[in-house]
CSV table of C-alpha atoms and ligand atoms in Angstrom, one decimal:
chain,number,residue,atom,x,y,z
A,1,MET,CA,150.7,257.6,302.8
A,2,ASN,CA,152.1,259.1,306.0
A,3,ARG,CA,155.6,259.0,307.3
A,4,THR,CA,155.0,255.8,309.4
A,5,GLN,CA,153.6,253.9,306.4
A,6,TRP,CA,156.6,255.0,304.2
A,7,ASN,CA,159.0,254.0,307.0
A,8,GLN,CA,157.6,250.5,307.0
A,9,LEU,CA,158.5,250.1,303.4
A,10,ALA,CA,162.2,250.9,303.9
A,11,ASP,CA,163.3,247.2,303.8
A,12,THR,CA,161.2,246.3,300.7
A,13,PHE,CA,161.5,249.7,298.9
A,14,GLU,CA,162.9,248.1,295.7
A,15,THR,CA,160.1,245.6,295.4
A,16,GLU,CA,157.2,247.6,296.7
A,17,VAL,CA,157.9,251.1,295.3
A,18,CYS,CA,158.5,252.3,291.8
A,19,ASP,CA,161.9,253.9,292.1
A,20,ILE,CA,161.7,255.5,288.7
A,21,ALA,CA,165.4,256.4,288.4
A,22,ARG,CA,166.2,252.7,288.7
A,23,GLU,CA,163.1,251.2,286.9
A,24,GLU,CA,162.8,253.5,283.9
A,25,THR,CA,163.2,251.5,280.7
A,26,ARG,CA,164.2,254.2,278.1
A,27,ASP,CA,166.8,256.4,279.9
A,28,GLN,CA,164.5,259.4,279.7
A,29,LEU,CA,166.0,261.0,282.9
A,30,SER,CA,169.5,261.2,281.4
A,31,ARG,CA,168.2,263.1,278.3
A,32,LEU,CA,166.3,265.5,280.5
A,33,VAL,CA,169.2,266.2,282.9
A,34,ARG,CA,171.5,266.7,279.9
A,35,ALA,CA,169.1,269.4,278.7
A,36,VAL,CA,169.9,271.5,281.8
A,37,ASP,CA,172.9,273.7,281.8
A,38,LEU,CA,174.8,272.5,284.9
A,39,SER,CA,178.3,272.7,286.2
A,40,PRO,CA,180.0,270.3,288.6
A,41,LYS,CA,181.9,273.3,289.9
A,42,ASP,CA,178.9,275.2,291.4
A,43,SER,CA,175.5,273.7,290.6
A,44,VAL,CA,173.2,272.6,293.4
A,45,LEU,CA,170.8,269.7,293.3
A,46,VAL,CA,167.9,269.5,295.7
A,47,ASP,CA,166.1,266.1,295.7
A,48,LEU,CA,162.7,266.4,297.6
A,49,GLY,CA,161.6,263.0,298.7
A,50,CYS,CA,164.8,261.3,297.7
A,51,GLY,CA,163.8,257.7,298.7
A,52,VAL,CA,166.8,255.4,298.7
A,53,GLY,CA,168.9,258.0,296.8
A,54,THR,CA,168.9,256.4,293.3
A,55,PHE,CA,168.7,259.7,291.4
A,56,ILE,CA,171.6,261.1,293.5
A,57,GLN,CA,173.7,258.1,292.8
A,58,ARG,CA,173.1,258.4,289.1
A,59,PHE,CA,173.5,262.1,288.6
A,60,HIS,CA,175.5,263.6,291.5
A,61,HIS,CA,178.5,264.0,289.2
A,62,ARG,CA,176.7,266.8,287.4
A,63,PHE,CA,176.5,268.9,290.6
A,64,HIS,CA,178.8,270.5,293.1
A,65,GLU,CA,176.6,269.8,296.0
A,66,VAL,CA,173.4,268.0,296.9
A,67,THR,CA,170.6,268.5,299.4
A,68,ALA,CA,168.4,265.5,299.9
A,69,VAL,CA,165.1,265.6,301.8
A,70,GLU,CA,163.2,262.6,303.1
A,71,PHE,CA,160.8,262.3,306.0
A,72,ALA,CA,161.1,258.5,306.6
A,73,PRO,CA,164.2,258.0,308.8
A,74,ARG,CA,164.7,254.3,307.8
A,75,ILE,CA,164.5,255.2,304.1
A,76,ILE,CA,166.9,258.1,304.4
A,77,ALA,CA,169.3,255.8,306.3
A,78,ARG,CA,169.3,253.5,303.3
A,79,ALA,CA,169.9,256.5,301.0
A,80,LYS,CA,172.9,257.6,303.0
A,81,LYS,CA,174.3,254.0,302.8
A,82,ASN,CA,173.8,253.9,299.1
A,83,CYS,CA,175.5,257.3,298.6
A,84,THR,CA,178.6,256.9,300.9
A,85,LYS,CA,180.8,257.7,297.9
A,86,VAL,CA,178.9,260.9,297.0
A,87,PRO,CA,180.7,264.0,298.2
A,88,ARG,CA,179.0,267.1,299.7
A,89,VAL,CA,175.5,265.8,300.4
A,90,ARG,CA,173.4,267.5,303.1
A,91,TRP,CA,170.7,265.0,304.4
A,92,LEU,CA,167.5,266.5,305.9
A,93,THR,CA,165.2,264.1,307.6
A,94,MET,CA,162.1,266.3,307.5
A,95,ASP,CA,158.8,267.0,305.8
A,96,ILE,CA,159.3,268.7,302.4
A,97,PRO,CA,157.2,271.9,303.2
A,98,ARG,CA,159.2,272.5,306.4
A,99,SER,CA,162.5,271.8,304.6
A,100,ALA,CA,162.1,274.6,302.1
A,101,LYS,CA,162.7,277.2,304.8
A,102,SER,CA,166.0,275.6,305.9
A,103,ILE,CA,167.2,275.0,302.3
A,104,GLY,CA,166.5,278.5,300.9
A,105,THR,CA,166.3,279.4,297.2
A,106,VAL,CA,169.5,277.5,296.1
A,107,ALA,CA,168.6,274.8,293.5
A,108,ASP,CA,169.9,274.8,289.9
A,109,LEU,CA,167.8,271.6,289.6
A,110,THR,CA,165.1,270.5,292.0
A,111,VAL,CA,164.0,266.9,291.6
A,112,CYS,CA,160.7,265.7,293.0
A,113,MET,CA,159.8,262.2,291.7
A,114,ASN,CA,156.7,260.4,292.6
A,115,VAL,CA,156.2,262.3,295.8
A,116,ILE,CA,153.2,264.6,295.0
A,117,THR,CA,150.7,261.8,295.3
A,118,SER,CA,148.7,262.7,298.4
A,119,PRO,CA,144.9,262.6,298.0
A,120,SER,CA,144.9,265.9,299.9
A,121,ARG,CA,145.1,268.9,297.6
A,122,ALA,CA,146.4,271.0,300.5
A,123,LYS,CA,149.3,268.6,301.1
A,124,ARG,CA,150.1,268.5,297.4
A,125,ASN,CA,150.0,272.3,297.2
A,126,SER,CA,152.4,272.6,300.1
A,127,ILE,CA,154.9,270.4,298.1
A,128,TRP,CA,154.4,272.4,294.9
A,129,SER,CA,155.1,275.6,296.9
A,130,ALA,CA,158.3,274.1,298.4
A,131,ILE,CA,159.5,273.1,294.9
A,132,ALA,CA,159.0,276.7,293.8
A,133,ARG,CA,160.6,278.1,297.0
A,134,VAL,CA,163.9,276.1,296.7
A,135,THR,CA,164.4,276.6,292.9
A,136,LYS,CA,166.3,279.6,291.8
A,137,PRO,CA,164.5,281.9,289.3
A,138,ARG,CA,165.2,280.7,285.7
A,139,SER,CA,166.5,277.4,287.1
A,140,HIS,CA,164.8,274.1,286.6
A,141,ALA,CA,162.7,271.4,288.2
A,142,LEU,CA,162.3,267.8,287.2
A,143,ILE,CA,159.0,266.4,288.3
A,144,VAL,CA,157.6,262.9,288.0
A,145,VAL,CA,154.0,262.2,288.8
A,146,PRO,CA,151.7,259.1,288.3
A,147,SER,CA,149.8,259.3,285.0
A,148,LEU,CA,146.0,259.0,284.9
A,149,GLU,CA,146.1,258.2,281.2
A,150,SER,CA,148.5,255.3,282.0
A,151,GLU,CA,146.2,254.1,284.8
A,152,ARG,CA,143.3,254.1,282.3
A,153,MET,CA,145.4,252.1,279.8
A,154,VAL,CA,146.3,249.5,282.5
A,155,GLN,CA,142.6,249.2,283.5
A,156,ARG,CA,141.7,248.6,279.8
A,157,VAL,CA,144.2,245.7,279.5
A,158,SER,CA,143.8,244.3,282.9
A,159,ARG,CA,140.6,242.6,284.1
A,160,ASN,CA,141.0,243.3,287.8
A,161,ALA,CA,142.4,246.8,288.1
A,162,PRO,CA,140.0,248.9,290.3
A,163,PRO,CA,138.3,251.9,288.6
A,164,THR,CA,139.7,255.4,289.3
A,165,LEU,CA,137.9,257.5,291.9
A,166,PRO,CA,136.9,261.1,291.2
A,167,GLY,CA,139.6,263.8,291.1
A,168,GLY,CA,142.3,261.5,289.6
A,169,LEU,CA,142.5,259.4,292.8
A,170,VAL,CA,143.5,255.7,292.4
A,171,GLN,CA,143.3,253.0,295.1
A,172,ARG,CA,146.7,251.3,295.4
A,173,ASP,CA,146.8,248.4,298.0
A,174,ASP,CA,146.0,250.2,301.2
A,175,ALA,CA,146.6,253.8,299.9
A,176,VAL,CA,144.9,256.2,297.7
A,177,GLN,CA,147.2,258.0,295.2
A,178,LYS,CA,146.7,261.1,293.2
A,179,HIS,CA,147.3,260.6,289.4
A,180,PHE,CA,147.6,263.5,286.9
A,181,GLU,CA,146.4,264.0,283.4
A,182,ARG,CA,149.0,265.6,281.2
A,183,ALA,CA,147.0,268.9,280.9
A,184,GLU,CA,146.5,269.0,284.6
A,185,LEU,CA,150.2,268.7,285.2
A,186,MET,CA,150.9,271.5,282.8
A,187,SER,CA,148.4,273.9,284.4
A,188,THR,CA,149.5,273.0,288.0
A,189,LEU,CA,153.1,273.7,287.1
A,190,SER,CA,152.1,277.0,285.6
A,191,ARG,CA,150.2,278.0,288.7
A,192,ALA,CA,153.2,276.9,290.9
A,193,GLY,CA,155.4,279.4,289.0
A,194,PHE,CA,157.0,277.2,286.4
A,195,ALA,CA,157.0,277.1,282.6
A,196,PRO,CA,156.9,273.5,281.4
A,197,MET,CA,159.6,272.9,278.8
A,198,ARG,CA,159.4,269.3,278.1
A,199,ILE,CA,156.8,266.8,279.2
A,200,ALA,CA,157.2,263.1,278.3
A,201,ARG,CA,156.2,259.6,279.2
A,202,ILE,CA,158.7,257.8,281.4
A,203,TYR,CA,158.0,254.1,281.1
A,204,TYR,CA,158.4,251.4,283.8
A,205,PRO,CA,158.1,247.6,283.7
A,206,TRP,CA,154.7,245.9,283.8
A,207,SER,CA,155.8,244.0,286.8
A,208,LYS,CA,155.4,247.2,288.8
A,209,GLU,CA,151.7,247.0,288.0
A,210,GLY,CA,151.7,243.4,289.2
A,211,MET,CA,151.3,242.2,285.6
A,212,ARG,CA,153.0,240.5,282.7
A,213,LYS,CA,153.3,242.4,279.4
A,214,PRO,CA,149.9,242.0,277.8
A,215,ARG,CA,149.6,240.4,274.3
A,216,SER,CA,147.9,243.5,272.9
A,217,GLY,CA,146.9,247.0,273.9
A,218,GLY,CA,149.7,247.7,276.3
A,219,GLY,CA,151.8,250.0,274.0
A,220,LYS,CA,155.3,250.6,275.3
A,221,GLY,CA,154.1,249.8,278.8
A,222,PRO,CA,152.8,251.8,281.8
A,223,TRP,CA,154.3,255.2,282.3
A,224,ASP,CA,154.5,258.2,284.7
A,225,TRP,CA,154.7,261.8,283.4
A,226,VAL,CA,158.1,263.4,283.6
A,227,CYS,CA,158.3,267.2,283.2
A,228,LEU,CA,161.3,269.5,283.0
A,229,ALA,CA,160.1,273.0,283.9
A,230,ARG,CA,161.8,276.3,284.3
A,231,ARG,CA,161.1,278.6,287.3
A,232,ASN,CA,159.7,281.9,286.3
A,233,ALA,CA,161.8,284.9,287.0
A,234,GLY,CA,160.5,287.3,289.7
A,235,VAL,CA,156.9,286.1,289.6
A,236,ARG,CA,155.3,284.9,292.8
A,237,SER,CA,153.6,281.6,292.4
A,238,ARG,CA,149.9,281.4,292.9
A,239,LYS,CA,148.3,278.6,295.0
A,240,PRO,CA,148.5,275.5,292.7
B,301,SAM,C1,157.5,256.8,295.7
B,301,SAM,S1,158.8,257.3,296.7
B,301,SAM,C2,159.9,258.0,295.5
B,301,SAM,C3,161.3,258.2,296.0
B,301,SAM,C4,162.2,258.7,295.0
B,301,SAM,N1,161.9,260.1,294.7
B,301,SAM,C5,162.2,257.9,293.8
B,301,SAM,O1,161.8,258.3,292.7
B,301,SAM,O2,162.6,256.7,293.9
B,301,SAM,C6,158.2,258.7,297.6
B,301,SAM,C7,159.2,259.1,298.7
B,301,SAM,O3,158.9,260.4,299.2
B,301,SAM,C8,158.9,260.4,300.6
B,301,SAM,N2,158.0,261.4,301.0
B,301,SAM,C9,156.6,261.4,300.7
B,301,SAM,N3,156.1,262.5,301.2
B,301,SAM,C10,157.1,263.2,301.8
B,301,SAM,C11,157.1,264.5,302.5
B,301,SAM,N4,156.0,265.2,302.6
B,301,SAM,N5,158.3,264.9,302.9
B,301,SAM,C12,159.4,264.2,302.8
B,301,SAM,N6,159.4,263.0,302.2
B,301,SAM,C13,158.3,262.5,301.6
B,301,SAM,C14,158.6,259.0,301.0
B,301,SAM,O4,159.0,258.6,302.3
B,301,SAM,C15,159.2,258.1,299.9
B,301,SAM,O5,160.5,257.8,300.2
């Protein structure tokens, strides 16, 4: 989806978009953020594709300052409103790859949740590169991406889900979204210059798939992949 399409979702973000920091059902994000050594005295959070600012609202107290990037002006306006009580936030209304230059290599934790979904590999690569560029060596990134394994599970239990397209692409309403297999996420992160530390399922409600909980076969529900990864020290990332 392009910036105009995202902008049109600003008013209905909560119903139309899976805001994982709000929807997750098992508090996985708190556990992963706790696993990172952070200090409210000097740690820096960079949230790339911050949406309406839910992650910032939940976790800003672990950081001294926050930089939030979002290219849809009406969405970032909502994030600012939601975060009026959050001190020291720098809001950048711009495309993530361009923002990396202005931000610099400052992040103790870089968050990029459900943003690397473009069907274009080149666009996804430019976001992986931006994540590597803003994250300090040996610091961390928390990445959430749609799961292809979950999509297959949803297709099995639902009669009318459309089949996946080649390359992990899935048709969602009017848009095509990239989904990742676990192994693909691991190898992509490695090529981007990160060592994956923990990778887990982050569950969200069935309603986000437009479904009720199925009687059987649905496990703990649909999920995204969440990965906490450590930026390699002094190694230039290869093209993911
Ligand atoms: C699925 S939403 C996720 C928002 C938030 N990270 C969350 O988990 O709720 C994706 C967000 O990323 C923004 N976005 C997508 N591509 C972007 C890009 N290239 N540069 C900046 N923002 C982008 C969209 O406008 C949208 O708000």
